[in-house]
Structure formats: C-alpha cells, structure tokens
mmCIF file of C-alpha atoms in Angstrom:
data_model
loop_
_atom_site.group_PDB
_atom_site.id
_atom_site.type_symbol
_atom_site.label_atom_id
_atom_site.label_comp_id
_atom_site.label_asym_id
_atom_site.label_seq_id
_atom_site.Cartn_x
_atom_site.Cartn_y
_atom_site.Cartn_z
ATOM 1 C CA UNK A 1 4.562 -60.324 -9.517
ATOM 2 C CA UNK A 2 1.438 -57.982 -9.908
ATOM 3 C CA UNK A 3 -1.165 -60.478 -8.000
ATOM 4 C CA UNK A 4 1.009 -60.757 -4.890
ATOM 5 C CA UNK A 5 1.445 -56.814 -4.693
ATOM 6 C CA UNK A 6 -1.957 -56.343 -4.955
ATOM 7 C CA UNK A 7 -2.110 -58.988 -2.355
ATOM 8 C CA UNK A 8 -0.400 -57.289 0.515
ATOM 9 C CA UNK A 9 -1.976 -53.799 -0.152
ATOM 10 C CA UNK A 10 -5.302 -55.908 0.735
ATOM 11 C CA UNK A 11 -4.024 -57.741 3.462
ATOM 12 C CA UNK A 12 -2.731 -54.832 5.617
ATOM 13 C CA UNK A 13 -4.525 -53.265 7.735
ATOM 14 C CA UNK A 14 -4.335 -49.576 7.125
ATOM 15 C CA UNK A 15 -6.847 -47.012 6.222
ATOM 16 C CA UNK A 16 -6.207 -46.548 2.291
ATOM 17 C CA UNK A 17 -4.353 -43.640 1.344
ATOM 18 C CA UNK A 18 -5.593 -41.453 -1.631
ATOM 19 C CA UNK A 19 -2.409 -38.934 -2.746
ATOM 20 C CA UNK A 20 -4.788 -37.167 -5.001
ATOM 21 C CA UNK A 21 -7.077 -36.060 -1.929
ATOM 22 C CA UNK A 22 -5.174 -35.712 1.104
ATOM 23 C CA UNK A 23 -1.649 -34.893 -0.067
ATOM 24 C CA UNK A 24 -2.578 -32.251 -2.365
ATOM 25 C CA UNK A 25 -5.445 -30.978 -0.037
ATOM 26 C CA UNK A 26 -2.855 -30.171 2.541
ATOM 27 C CA UNK A 27 -0.321 -28.738 0.210
ATOM 28 C CA UNK A 28 -2.798 -25.780 -0.757
ATOM 29 C CA UNK A 29 -3.951 -25.326 3.316
ATOM 30 C CA UNK A 30 -7.433 -27.234 2.684
ATOM 31 C CA UNK A 31 -9.183 -29.089 5.493
ATOM 32 C CA UNK A 32 -12.739 -30.497 5.453
ATOM 33 C CA UNK A 33 -15.042 -28.443 7.882
ATOM 34 C CA UNK A 34 -15.701 -30.210 11.335
ATOM 35 C CA UNK A 35 -19.211 -32.150 11.586
ATOM 36 C CA UNK A 36 -20.813 -32.807 14.596
ATOM 37 C CA UNK A 37 -21.950 -36.520 14.826
ATOM 38 C CA UNK A 38 -25.316 -35.555 14.956
ATOM 39 C CA UNK A 39 -25.018 -33.285 11.788
ATOM 40 C CA UNK A 40 -26.215 -34.575 8.349
ATOM 41 C CA UNK A 41 -23.984 -35.768 6.247
ATOM 42 C CA UNK A 42 -23.277 -33.709 3.575
ATOM 43 C CA UNK A 43 -24.243 -34.819 -0.003
ATOM 44 C CA UNK A 44 -22.393 -37.046 -2.409
ATOM 45 C CA UNK A 45 -20.956 -36.249 -6.299
ATOM 46 C CA UNK A 46 -19.807 -38.655 -8.439
ATOM 47 C CA UNK A 47 -17.226 -37.308 -11.244
ATOM 48 C CA UNK A 48 -16.891 -39.747 -14.206
ATOM 49 C CA UNK A 49 -14.561 -37.276 -15.948
ATOM 50 C CA UNK A 50 -12.221 -34.265 -14.658
ATOM 51 C CA UNK A 51 -11.806 -31.674 -17.157
ATOM 52 C CA UNK A 52 -8.146 -31.111 -18.739
ATOM 53 C CA UNK A 53 -8.103 -27.540 -17.057
ATOM 54 C CA UNK A 54 -7.676 -28.723 -13.989
ATOM 55 C CA UNK A 55 -4.429 -31.480 -14.448
ATOM 56 C CA UNK A 56 -6.858 -34.353 -13.652
ATOM 57 C CA UNK A 57 -7.991 -32.686 -10.482
ATOM 58 C CA UNK A 58 -10.541 -30.126 -9.757
ATOM 59 C CA UNK A 59 -12.018 -28.212 -6.447
ATOM 60 C CA UNK A 60 -15.578 -27.859 -5.633
ATOM 61 C CA UNK A 61 -16.882 -26.478 -2.553
ATOM 62 C CA UNK A 62 -13.537 -26.911 -1.112
ATOM 63 C CA UNK A 63 -13.150 -30.478 -1.836
ATOM 64 C CA UNK A 64 -10.710 -32.465 -4.395
ATOM 65 C CA UNK A 65 -12.238 -34.458 -6.837
ATOM 66 C CA UNK A 66 -10.489 -37.205 -9.130
ATOM 67 C CA UNK A 67 -11.627 -39.353 -11.396
ATOM 68 C CA UNK A 68 -12.942 -42.593 -10.619
ATOM 69 C CA UNK A 69 -12.981 -41.744 -6.819
ATOM 70 C CA UNK A 70 -15.953 -41.325 -5.086
ATOM 71 C CA UNK A 71 -15.662 -38.394 -2.096
ATOM 72 C CA UNK A 72 -18.159 -36.932 0.470
ATOM 73 C CA UNK A 73 -17.463 -33.383 0.627
ATOM 74 C CA UNK A 74 -16.171 -33.912 4.298
ATOM 75 C CA UNK A 75 -13.285 -35.425 1.879
ATOM 76 C CA UNK A 76 -13.359 -39.105 2.746
ATOM 77 C CA UNK A 77 -13.796 -41.796 0.060
ATOM 78 C CA UNK A 78 -16.019 -44.689 0.087
ATOM 79 C CA UNK A 79 -13.320 -46.954 1.137
ATOM 80 C CA UNK A 80 -12.231 -44.624 4.011
ATOM 81 C CA UNK A 81 -15.797 -44.609 5.213
ATOM 82 C CA UNK A 82 -15.344 -48.712 5.039
ATOM 83 C CA UNK A 83 -12.208 -48.737 6.992
ATOM 84 C CA UNK A 84 -13.877 -47.354 9.756
ATOM 85 C CA UNK A 85 -16.238 -50.361 9.987
ATOM 86 C CA UNK A 86 -13.778 -53.034 9.965
ATOM 87 C CA UNK A 87 -12.181 -55.344 12.499
ATOM 88 C CA UNK A 88 -8.362 -55.010 10.885
ATOM 89 C CA UNK A 89 -7.117 -56.803 14.279
ATOM 90 C CA UNK A 90 -9.017 -59.977 12.619
ATOM 91 C CA UNK A 91 -7.062 -60.441 9.584
ATOM 92 C CA UNK A 92 -4.907 -63.809 8.990
ATOM 93 C CA UNK A 93 -1.576 -61.541 9.449
ATOM 94 C CA UNK A 94 -2.493 -58.761 12.192
ATOM 95 C CA UNK A 95 -0.398 -58.196 15.093
ATOM 96 C CA UNK A 96 -3.321 -58.547 17.444
ATOM 97 C CA UNK A 97 -3.574 -62.443 16.929
ATOM 98 C CA UNK A 98 0.636 -62.541 17.027
ATOM 99 C CA UNK A 99 1.798 -65.416 17.563
ATOM 100 C CA UNK A 100 -0.673 -66.944 15.141
ATOM 101 C CA UNK A 101 -1.586 -70.589 15.657
ATOM 102 C CA UNK A 102 0.082 -72.631 13.010
ATOM 103 C CA UNK A 103 0.149 -76.562 11.911
ATOM 104 C CA UNK A 104 3.808 -78.037 13.000
ATOM 105 C CA UNK A 105 5.724 -79.020 9.918
ATOM 106 C CA UNK A 106 4.831 -81.917 8.138
ATOM 107 C CA UNK A 107 1.706 -82.484 9.925
ATOM 108 C CA UNK A 108 -1.680 -82.222 9.013
ATOM 109 C CA UNK A 109 -0.783 -82.533 5.577
ATOM 110 C CA UNK A 110 -3.380 -84.436 4.142
ATOM 111 C CA UNK A 111 -6.309 -82.133 5.363
ATOM 112 C CA UNK A 112 -4.656 -79.362 4.024
ATOM 113 C CA UNK A 113 -3.966 -80.889 0.394
ATOM 114 C CA UNK A 114 -7.888 -81.700 0.523
ATOM 115 C CA UNK A 115 -8.644 -77.816 1.530
ATOM 116 C CA UNK A 116 -6.492 -76.780 -1.011
ATOM 117 C CA UNK A 117 -7.995 -78.486 -3.564
ATOM 118 C CA UNK A 118 -11.306 -77.672 -2.627
ATOM 119 C CA UNK A 119 -10.141 -73.881 -2.978
ATOM 120 C CA UNK A 120 -9.208 -74.459 -7.117
ATOM 121 C CA UNK A 121 -12.152 -75.882 -8.068
ATOM 122 C CA UNK A 122 -14.367 -73.658 -9.982
ATOM 123 C CA UNK A 123 -17.754 -75.491 -9.000
ATOM 124 C CA UNK A 124 -20.820 -73.869 -7.800
ATOM 125 C CA UNK A 125 -21.552 -77.108 -5.814
ATOM 126 C CA UNK A 126 -18.183 -76.596 -3.937
ATOM 127 C CA UNK A 127 -18.640 -72.996 -3.077
ATOM 128 C CA UNK A 128 -18.264 -73.011 0.747
ATOM 129 C CA UNK A 129 -16.176 -75.776 2.840
ATOM 130 C CA UNK A 130 -17.486 -76.508 6.242
ATOM 131 C CA UNK A 131 -14.418 -77.536 8.123
ATOM 132 C CA UNK A 132 -15.352 -78.283 11.421
ATOM 133 C CA UNK A 133 -14.161 -80.116 14.605
ATOM 134 C CA UNK A 134 -14.249 -80.172 18.480
ATOM 135 C CA UNK A 135 -12.463 -77.670 20.549
ATOM 136 C CA UNK A 136 -8.566 -77.998 20.475
ATOM 137 C CA UNK A 137 -8.546 -80.028 17.244
ATOM 138 C CA UNK A 138 -6.394 -77.322 15.414
ATOM 139 C CA UNK A 139 -9.245 -75.747 13.474
ATOM 140 C CA UNK A 140 -7.376 -72.278 13.630
ATOM 141 C CA UNK A 141 -4.055 -73.517 13.213
ATOM 142 C CA UNK A 142 -5.206 -75.408 9.949
ATOM 143 C CA UNK A 143 -6.988 -71.747 8.794
ATOM 144 C CA UNK A 144 -3.974 -70.127 9.669
ATOM 145 C CA UNK A 145 -1.852 -72.421 7.724
ATOM 146 C CA UNK A 146 -4.041 -72.454 4.604
ATOM 147 C CA UNK A 147 -4.619 -68.644 4.816
ATOM 148 C CA UNK A 148 -0.625 -68.317 4.727
ATOM 149 C CA UNK A 149 -0.115 -70.539 1.583
ATOM 150 C CA UNK A 150 -2.654 -68.574 -0.087
ATOM 151 C CA UNK A 151 -1.111 -65.498 0.244
ATOM 152 C CA UNK A 152 2.385 -66.643 -0.482
ATOM 153 C CA UNK A 153 0.582 -67.459 -4.146
ATOM 154 C CA UNK A 154 -1.552 -64.691 -4.140
ATOM 155 C CA UNK A 155 -4.853 -66.257 -3.788
ATOM 156 C CA UNK A 156 -6.189 -64.747 -0.317
ATOM 157 C CA UNK A 157 -9.486 -62.678 -1.009
ATOM 158 C CA UNK A 158 -9.702 -61.807 2.721
ATOM 159 C CA UNK A 159 -9.716 -63.672 6.053
ATOM 160 C CA UNK A 160 -11.659 -63.115 9.560
ATOM 161 C CA UNK A 161 -10.414 -64.983 12.353
ATOM 162 C CA UNK A 162 -13.408 -64.581 15.442
ATOM 163 C CA UNK A 163 -12.394 -64.388 19.170
ATOM 164 C CA UNK A 164 -15.237 -65.093 21.723
ATOM 165 C CA UNK A 165 -15.694 -61.834 23.908
ATOM 166 C CA UNK A 166 -13.511 -59.879 21.952
ATOM 167 C CA UNK A 167 -14.771 -56.084 21.008
ATOM 168 C CA UNK A 168 -13.931 -56.328 17.675
ATOM 169 C CA UNK A 169 -12.858 -60.151 16.642
ATOM 170 C CA UNK A 170 -16.311 -61.257 18.671
ATOM 171 C CA UNK A 171 -18.454 -59.006 16.456
ATOM 172 C CA UNK A 172 -20.204 -60.349 13.922
ATOM 173 C CA UNK A 173 -21.559 -56.928 12.374
ATOM 174 C CA UNK A 174 -18.135 -56.250 11.419
ATOM 175 C CA UNK A 175 -17.545 -59.500 9.184
ATOM 176 C CA UNK A 176 -18.973 -58.149 5.857
ATOM 177 C CA UNK A 177 -17.558 -54.557 6.247
ATOM 178 C CA UNK A 178 -14.049 -56.579 6.841
ATOM 179 C CA UNK A 179 -14.412 -59.022 3.918
ATOM 180 C CA UNK A 180 -15.304 -56.246 1.323
ATOM 181 C CA UNK A 181 -12.314 -54.250 2.428
ATOM 182 C CA UNK A 182 -9.959 -56.796 1.779
ATOM 183 C CA UNK A 183 -11.647 -57.650 -1.592
ATOM 184 C CA UNK A 184 -11.859 -54.283 -2.667
ATOM 185 C CA UNK A 185 -8.014 -53.511 -1.918
ATOM 186 C CA UNK A 186 -7.040 -56.314 -3.969
ATOM 187 C CA UNK A 187 -9.366 -56.201 -7.355
ATOM 188 C CA UNK A 188 -9.392 -52.906 -8.625
ATOM 189 C CA UNK A 189 -12.800 -53.436 -10.177
ATOM 190 C CA UNK A 190 -14.320 -54.472 -6.769
ATOM 191 C CA UNK A 191 -13.086 -51.394 -5.414
ATOM 192 C CA UNK A 192 -14.596 -49.084 -7.799
ATOM 193 C CA UNK A 193 -18.104 -50.175 -7.263
ATOM 194 C CA UNK A 194 -17.525 -50.727 -3.214
ATOM 195 C CA UNK A 195 -16.369 -47.243 -3.080
ATOM 196 C CA UNK A 196 -19.264 -45.790 -5.109
ATOM 197 C CA UNK A 197 -21.605 -47.598 -3.277
ATOM 198 C CA UNK A 198 -20.736 -46.463 0.164
ATOM 199 C CA UNK A 199 -20.352 -43.047 -1.034
ATOM 200 C CA UNK A 200 -23.312 -42.872 -2.205
ATOM 201 C CA UNK A 201 -25.216 -44.421 0.746
ATOM 202 C CA UNK A 202 -22.375 -44.641 4.221
ATOM 203 C CA UNK A 203 -25.450 -46.297 5.839
ATOM 204 C CA UNK A 204 -24.804 -49.378 4.277
ATOM 205 C CA UNK A 205 -22.564 -50.743 6.719
ATOM 206 C CA UNK A 206 -25.133 -50.706 9.530
ATOM 207 C CA UNK A 207 -27.660 -52.436 7.512
ATOM 208 C CA UNK A 208 -28.665 -55.933 7.503
ATOM 209 C CA UNK A 209 -25.956 -58.784 7.119
ATOM 210 C CA UNK A 210 -27.621 -59.825 3.962
ATOM 211 C CA UNK A 211 -27.762 -56.434 2.745
ATOM 212 C CA UNK A 212 -24.147 -55.755 3.160
ATOM 213 C CA UNK A 213 -23.293 -59.514 1.810
ATOM 214 C CA UNK A 214 -25.230 -58.541 -1.458
ATOM 215 C CA UNK A 215 -24.239 -54.776 -2.061
ATOM 216 C CA UNK A 216 -20.770 -55.249 -0.887
ATOM 217 C CA UNK A 217 -19.465 -58.704 -1.907
ATOM 218 C CA UNK A 218 -21.416 -60.820 -4.122
ATOM 219 C CA UNK A 219 -22.327 -57.910 -6.150
ATOM 220 C CA UNK A 220 -19.283 -56.376 -6.746
ATOM 221 C CA UNK A 221 -17.055 -59.331 -7.196
ATOM 222 C CA UNK A 222 -19.419 -60.264 -10.653
ATOM 223 C CA UNK A 223 -17.723 -57.233 -11.759
ATOM 224 C CA UNK A 224 -13.944 -59.216 -11.768
ATOM 225 C CA UNK A 225 -12.634 -59.399 -14.958
ATOM 226 C CA UNK A 226 -10.831 -62.477 -14.812
ATOM 227 C CA UNK A 227 -13.627 -64.759 -13.453
ATOM 228 C CA UNK A 228 -11.618 -67.511 -13.509
ATOM 229 C CA UNK A 229 -9.534 -66.139 -10.663
ATOM 230 C CA UNK A 230 -11.385 -67.366 -7.778
ATOM 231 C CA UNK A 231 -11.087 -65.363 -4.488
ATOM 232 C CA UNK A 232 -10.951 -67.425 -1.617
ATOM 233 C CA UNK A 233 -12.360 -66.383 1.885
ATOM 234 C CA UNK A 234 -11.305 -67.791 5.224
ATOM 235 C CA UNK A 235 -13.856 -67.563 7.786
ATOM 236 C CA UNK A 236 -12.490 -69.275 11.557
ATOM 237 C CA UNK A 237 -14.260 -69.566 14.554
ATOM 238 C CA UNK A 238 -17.903 -69.078 13.528
ATOM 239 C CA UNK A 239 -19.274 -70.272 16.629
ATOM 240 C CA UNK A 240 -16.938 -67.575 19.044
ATOM 241 C CA UNK A 241 -19.128 -64.635 17.400
ATOM 242 C CA UNK A 242 -21.658 -62.769 19.248
ATOM 243 C CA UNK A 243 -25.049 -65.346 19.389
ATOM 244 C CA UNK A 244 -26.489 -68.001 17.872
ATOM 245 C CA UNK A 245 -28.869 -66.757 15.850
ATOM 246 C CA UNK A 246 -26.577 -63.942 14.521
ATOM 247 C CA UNK A 247 -24.468 -67.295 13.277
ATOM 248 C CA UNK A 248 -27.328 -68.542 11.500
ATOM 249 C CA UNK A 249 -28.047 -65.385 9.664
ATOM 250 C CA UNK A 250 -24.664 -65.096 8.657
ATOM 251 C CA UNK A 251 -24.504 -68.683 7.031
ATOM 252 C CA UNK A 252 -28.042 -68.047 5.766
ATOM 253 C CA UNK A 253 -27.235 -64.832 4.094
ATOM 254 C CA UNK A 254 -23.788 -66.631 2.724
ATOM 255 C CA UNK A 255 -26.275 -69.359 1.566
ATOM 256 C CA UNK A 256 -28.876 -67.415 -0.151
ATOM 257 C CA UNK A 257 -26.084 -65.197 -1.646
ATOM 258 C CA UNK A 258 -24.386 -68.352 -3.792
ATOM 259 C CA UNK A 259 -28.137 -69.162 -4.569
ATOM 260 C CA UNK A 260 -28.740 -66.277 -6.206
ATOM 261 C CA UNK A 261 -25.730 -66.085 -8.475
ATOM 262 C CA UNK A 262 -22.677 -67.868 -9.492
ATOM 263 C CA UNK A 263 -19.888 -65.883 -8.257
ATOM 264 C CA UNK A 264 -15.954 -66.218 -8.207
ATOM 265 C CA UNK A 265 -16.011 -66.890 -4.679
ATOM 266 C CA UNK A 266 -14.846 -69.718 -2.259
ATOM 267 C CA UNK A 267 -15.635 -69.500 1.407
ATOM 268 C CA UNK A 268 -14.017 -71.630 3.809
ATOM 269 C CA UNK A 269 -15.927 -71.488 7.507
ATOM 270 C CA UNK A 270 -14.025 -73.195 10.360
ATOM 271 C CA UNK A 271 -16.380 -74.087 13.220
ATOM 272 C CA UNK A 272 -17.266 -76.185 16.191
ATOM 273 C CA UNK A 273 -20.229 -78.186 15.220
ATOM 274 C CA UNK A 274 -22.790 -76.534 17.814
ATOM 275 C CA UNK A 275 -26.009 -77.991 16.876
ATOM 276 C CA UNK A 276 -27.448 -74.678 15.087
ATOM 277 C CA UNK A 277 -24.720 -74.426 12.871
ATOM 278 C CA UNK A 278 -24.635 -78.514 12.048
ATOM 279 C CA UNK A 279 -28.437 -77.635 11.535
ATOM 280 C CA UNK A 280 -27.985 -74.927 9.366
ATOM 281 C CA UNK A 281 -25.408 -77.248 7.192
ATOM 282 C CA UNK A 282 -27.310 -80.266 6.680
ATOM 283 C CA UNK A 283 -30.378 -78.318 5.302
ATOM 284 C CA UNK A 284 -31.157 -79.172 1.844
ATOM 285 C CA UNK A 285 -30.208 -75.559 0.517
ATOM 286 C CA UNK A 286 -26.591 -76.059 1.757
ATOM 287 C CA UNK A 287 -26.211 -79.580 0.066
ATOM 288 C CA UNK A 288 -26.002 -78.095 -3.388
ATOM 289 C CA UNK A 289 -23.566 -75.684 -2.727
ATOM 290 C CA UNK A 290 -21.272 -76.903 0.244
ATOM 291 C CA UNK A 291 -18.633 -79.448 1.025
ATOM 292 C CA UNK A 292 -18.080 -80.506 4.958
ATOM 293 C CA UNK A 293 -14.780 -81.909 6.019
ATOM 294 C CA UNK A 294 -14.093 -83.286 9.442
ATOM 295 C CA UNK A 295 -10.899 -82.651 11.498
ATOM 296 C CA UNK A 296 -10.405 -86.240 12.405
ATOM 297 C CA UNK A 297 -8.193 -87.439 15.205
ATOM 298 C CA UNK A 298 -4.419 -87.369 14.208
ATOM 299 C CA UNK A 299 -2.258 -89.576 16.295
ATOM 300 C CA UNK A 300 0.577 -89.531 14.232
ATOM 301 C CA UNK A 301 0.791 -86.027 13.819
ATOM 302 C CA UNK A 302 0.855 -85.625 17.425
ATOM 303 C CA UNK A 303 3.569 -87.966 17.860
ATOM 304 C CA UNK A 304 5.607 -86.171 15.452
ATOM 305 C CA UNK A 305 5.018 -83.002 17.251
ATOM 306 C CA UNK A 306 5.415 -84.184 20.983
ATOM 307 C CA UNK A 307 8.994 -85.713 19.295
ATOM 308 C CA UNK A 308 9.964 -82.816 17.712
ATOM 309 C CA UNK A 309 9.296 -80.311 20.473
ATOM 310 C CA UNK A 310 10.890 -82.064 23.077
ATOM 311 C CA UNK A 311 13.509 -82.581 20.709
ATOM 312 C CA UNK A 312 13.999 -78.706 21.103
ATOM 313 C CA UNK A 313 13.029 -79.003 24.484
ATOM 314 C CA UNK A 314 16.665 -80.861 25.125
ATOM 315 C CA UNK A 315 18.754 -78.859 22.837
ATOM 316 C CA UNK A 316 17.306 -75.044 24.095
ATOM 317 C CA UNK A 317 17.769 -76.193 27.826
ATOM 318 C CA UNK A 318 21.106 -77.580 27.560
ATOM 319 C CA UNK A 319 22.444 -75.866 31.020
ATOM 320 C CA UNK A 320 19.976 -78.429 32.719
ATOM 321 C CA UNK A 321 19.571 -80.993 30.061
ATOM 322 C CA UNK A 322 23.134 -81.762 29.042
ATOM 323 C CA UNK A 323 23.485 -84.626 31.134
ATOM 324 C CA UNK A 324 19.978 -86.019 30.173
ATOM 325 C CA UNK A 325 20.372 -89.053 27.522
ATOM 326 C CA UNK A 326 18.673 -88.849 24.702
ATOM 327 C CA UNK A 327 15.751 -89.998 23.112
ATOM 328 C CA UNK A 328 13.883 -87.970 25.969
ATOM 329 C CA UNK A 329 11.086 -88.662 26.993
ATOM 330 C CA UNK A 330 11.447 -92.220 26.489
ATOM 331 C CA UNK A 331 9.197 -94.042 23.427
ATOM 332 C CA UNK A 332 6.532 -95.549 26.775
ATOM 333 C CA UNK A 333 6.350 -91.788 27.995
ATOM 334 C CA UNK A 334 5.677 -90.588 24.564
ATOM 335 C CA UNK A 335 2.802 -93.230 23.749
ATOM 336 C CA UNK A 336 1.242 -92.024 27.021
ATOM 337 C CA UNK A 337 1.156 -88.510 26.260
ATOM 338 C CA UNK A 338 -0.362 -89.361 22.579
ATOM 339 C CA UNK A 339 -2.782 -91.633 23.927
ATOM 340 C CA UNK A 340 -3.659 -89.001 26.514
ATOM 341 C CA UNK A 341 -4.629 -86.654 23.830
ATOM 342 C CA UNK A 342 -6.940 -88.515 22.120
ATOM 343 C CA UNK A 343 -5.104 -87.562 18.671
ATOM 344 C CA UNK A 344 -5.822 -83.815 19.402
ATOM 345 C CA UNK A 345 -3.230 -81.096 19.445
ATOM 346 C CA UNK A 346 -4.509 -79.104 22.278
ATOM 347 C CA UNK A 347 -3.448 -81.187 25.017
ATOM 348 C CA UNK A 348 0.012 -82.097 23.493
ATOM 349 C CA UNK A 349 0.449 -78.180 22.826
ATOM 350 C CA UNK A 350 -0.538 -77.640 26.400
ATOM 351 C CA UNK A 351 2.203 -80.142 27.779
ATOM 352 C CA UNK A 352 4.839 -78.544 25.631
ATOM 353 C CA UNK A 353 4.219 -74.985 26.636
ATOM 354 C CA UNK A 354 4.515 -76.235 30.739
ATOM 355 C CA UNK A 355 7.474 -78.400 29.896
ATOM 356 C CA UNK A 356 9.287 -75.638 28.031
ATOM 357 C CA UNK A 357 9.439 -72.883 31.303
ATOM 358 C CA UNK A 358 12.624 -71.539 31.815
ATOM 359 C CA UNK A 359 12.194 -71.263 35.232
ATOM 360 C CA UNK A 360 12.124 -74.823 35.936
ATOM 361 C CA UNK A 361 14.104 -78.160 34.526
ATOM 362 C CA UNK A 362 12.004 -79.742 31.765
ATOM 363 C CA UNK A 363 12.650 -83.480 33.425
ATOM 364 C CA UNK A 364 10.984 -82.448 36.758
ATOM 365 C CA UNK A 365 7.918 -80.702 34.673
ATOM 366 C CA UNK A 366 7.372 -83.983 32.534
ATOM 367 C CA UNK A 367 7.646 -85.674 35.506
ATOM 368 C CA UNK A 368 4.700 -83.894 37.135
ATOM 369 C CA UNK A 369 2.717 -84.364 34.139
ATOM 370 C CA UNK A 370 3.390 -88.061 34.254
ATOM 371 C CA UNK A 371 2.223 -87.960 38.174
ATOM 372 C CA UNK A 372 -0.817 -85.994 37.497
ATOM 373 C CA UNK A 373 -1.815 -88.626 34.479
ATOM 374 C CA UNK A 374 -1.277 -91.605 36.859
ATOM 375 C CA UNK A 375 -3.502 -90.321 39.430
ATOM 376 C CA UNK A 376 -6.217 -89.262 37.062
#
C-alpha cells in the first residue's frame, strides 16, 4: 500500500533525486558553477507557482525551479543539503550494520508485545519509552526486531543505532538530521517544510541540538495531515554516543520538545542505565511524558536459544557430528550454560559462536567451554 511504499523510501540511505532538476538540467547542458568552500553561499529563491509558459518549470540564472521545491542556485534542494549531514549507516537496515542483531524466534515475546502496545498509545504521558538494561541484555536485538515489525507494517518513522567510536554512528550531532531526513522521506507534509527551512538556512544542520529538534522534527511533524498516525522513532545505544553531556543534552531537548507541544511522535530510547542517563529519566519533568521498561533476565528464552542453536550446529556439522547421539548437549550441560549466562543472551551467543566454528569439532569446542567453566 501507499504507506509501505513511502516507508521504503524513508528507509533507503541514498540522496533524494529530483528529476525535474537534475535530469532536465543535464539534458540542456546546464551545470551549477563550482563554489569553493570559503565562498559565500548563493541566495535562495522560493517560487510558489510556476508560469504556465514554462510547462511547470522555469530557468533563472541557470537554475531550474519547480513548484513546491526549494532550491539553491547551486542546484541543491533542501533535502539534498540535509542528506549531506546524515549518518545513513545508522539506519536499521543499513549495509554497514549487517548482519543485524535480532531476537531469536519465539524469544522476548512479552517485552516485544509491551513495546508494540506502547507504540500504539496516543497518550502524551507515554511519548517516550526508555528501554534499559545492562550490557549484553539484548537491547539492540530487541530494538532491531521492533524496527523490523514497524517497517513491515508501515509504521517506522526513523531509526538511529549508535556505535561507540564510530565516525558517524558515534556522532550525536548527526542524530537529528538523520531522523529528520527519514521522516521527510516518509511524510510529504514534513518534507515540504523541512526542505524549505533548510533551503532558506542551510546552517540549521550545524546549530544546537535543541534548535534542530524543534525546527526539523517537532515543528514539521505538527503539519502531518493524519495526526492519528503516530510516527515511531527508535534510538538505540544512546550511551554509546560521544560524551555524557551530549547524551544529557539530547534527552533534555527531546523532553522539552514534548512539553512544548503535543506531537504525533513516539520515541523509544534504548541504553544502559548509566548514572547520568538514569538521573535524567528520573527527573520530575520526564515522569509525565516517559514510560520505563527494564530488560529483565530471561532464563527461559536463553534456554530455548541454546537448544535451538546447538540443534542447528548438530545438523549442519554432519560430517563430524553424525555419530554423536541426540539430544546434544545433554540436559545438564545446557542447564549449566543457562545458569552461567545469568539470563542474558550475550554469554549464550558468544558460546554458540565459539562452538559453531567450521574448522573445529563442535564436541571439542563445547568440552573446552565446560572445562573453562569448571575452573572459573
């Protein structure tokens, strides 16, 4: 349907293409003059209507202008300028993140259902959801699985997956532009406003987080024609972006935005419960707009994951595992691994990766693991 079609456009990390500008400019041999980075930017023009004699387009000073497009004299639309400031590799479906972490089938079902229920509530008191848990609890896998379901049902507004130390995914200053770009690609009303704002003042992408958030996200989203259609934004790994003060600034700016106006947005923030993050979410100003959800220990889900994955390994390593009876490993071994995991997936996933090495016998690798456990 049309909503899903718009969503795919919003998710794809490529620069927006305007055939009225680029293709026709090329066919007439027109090129924007080279501008050194130290030269001042050209002024901007906005044309609400296009003369009929131009068949929907005109040329002024070597620049094509089309109705409802906001274009610099160097030929860039506002959305193209915005694209230059985003971190496309932070999208939930970016190639840079492949293979993405996801929840194992039939695990984390309760917490995923709670998150989905939150995303459908049109209540200002639950505008933000803080999903928190320790390292290795599975926050990113849950966020990714949630994003995929939102995407499949045409409800994903935007996503950003932080990564510590990464040049773009670790840069909090790219967050707002990246979210605004995805929302603009999804909602035409947002696109028109964002493109106009950036065309008139490209420096907006270099201004404060609070300024960008209001100008490029909260303000434009108020123009959505279908206010009942909530745009869900997922921000994963907030604690992995650059600096505690920036993290607090992001949260305060988001909170201020929701206090300033009722907006058809839902924002999920996943992070570790670092003291400065917990302190911000526990502030009185957040109590009236935020819901909190702890990723608890999941021994049953870890047990299912270990049983399924060791079964897969037994089947795929037929040449070396053909004579090994099933079930493998035996019940007591699985239970020891579950206990050692403390109910979190990171330990179990690390063990499976170690055992599932094609250059070694899985039985030998598992024996090594159990030996290490016995002497630990």
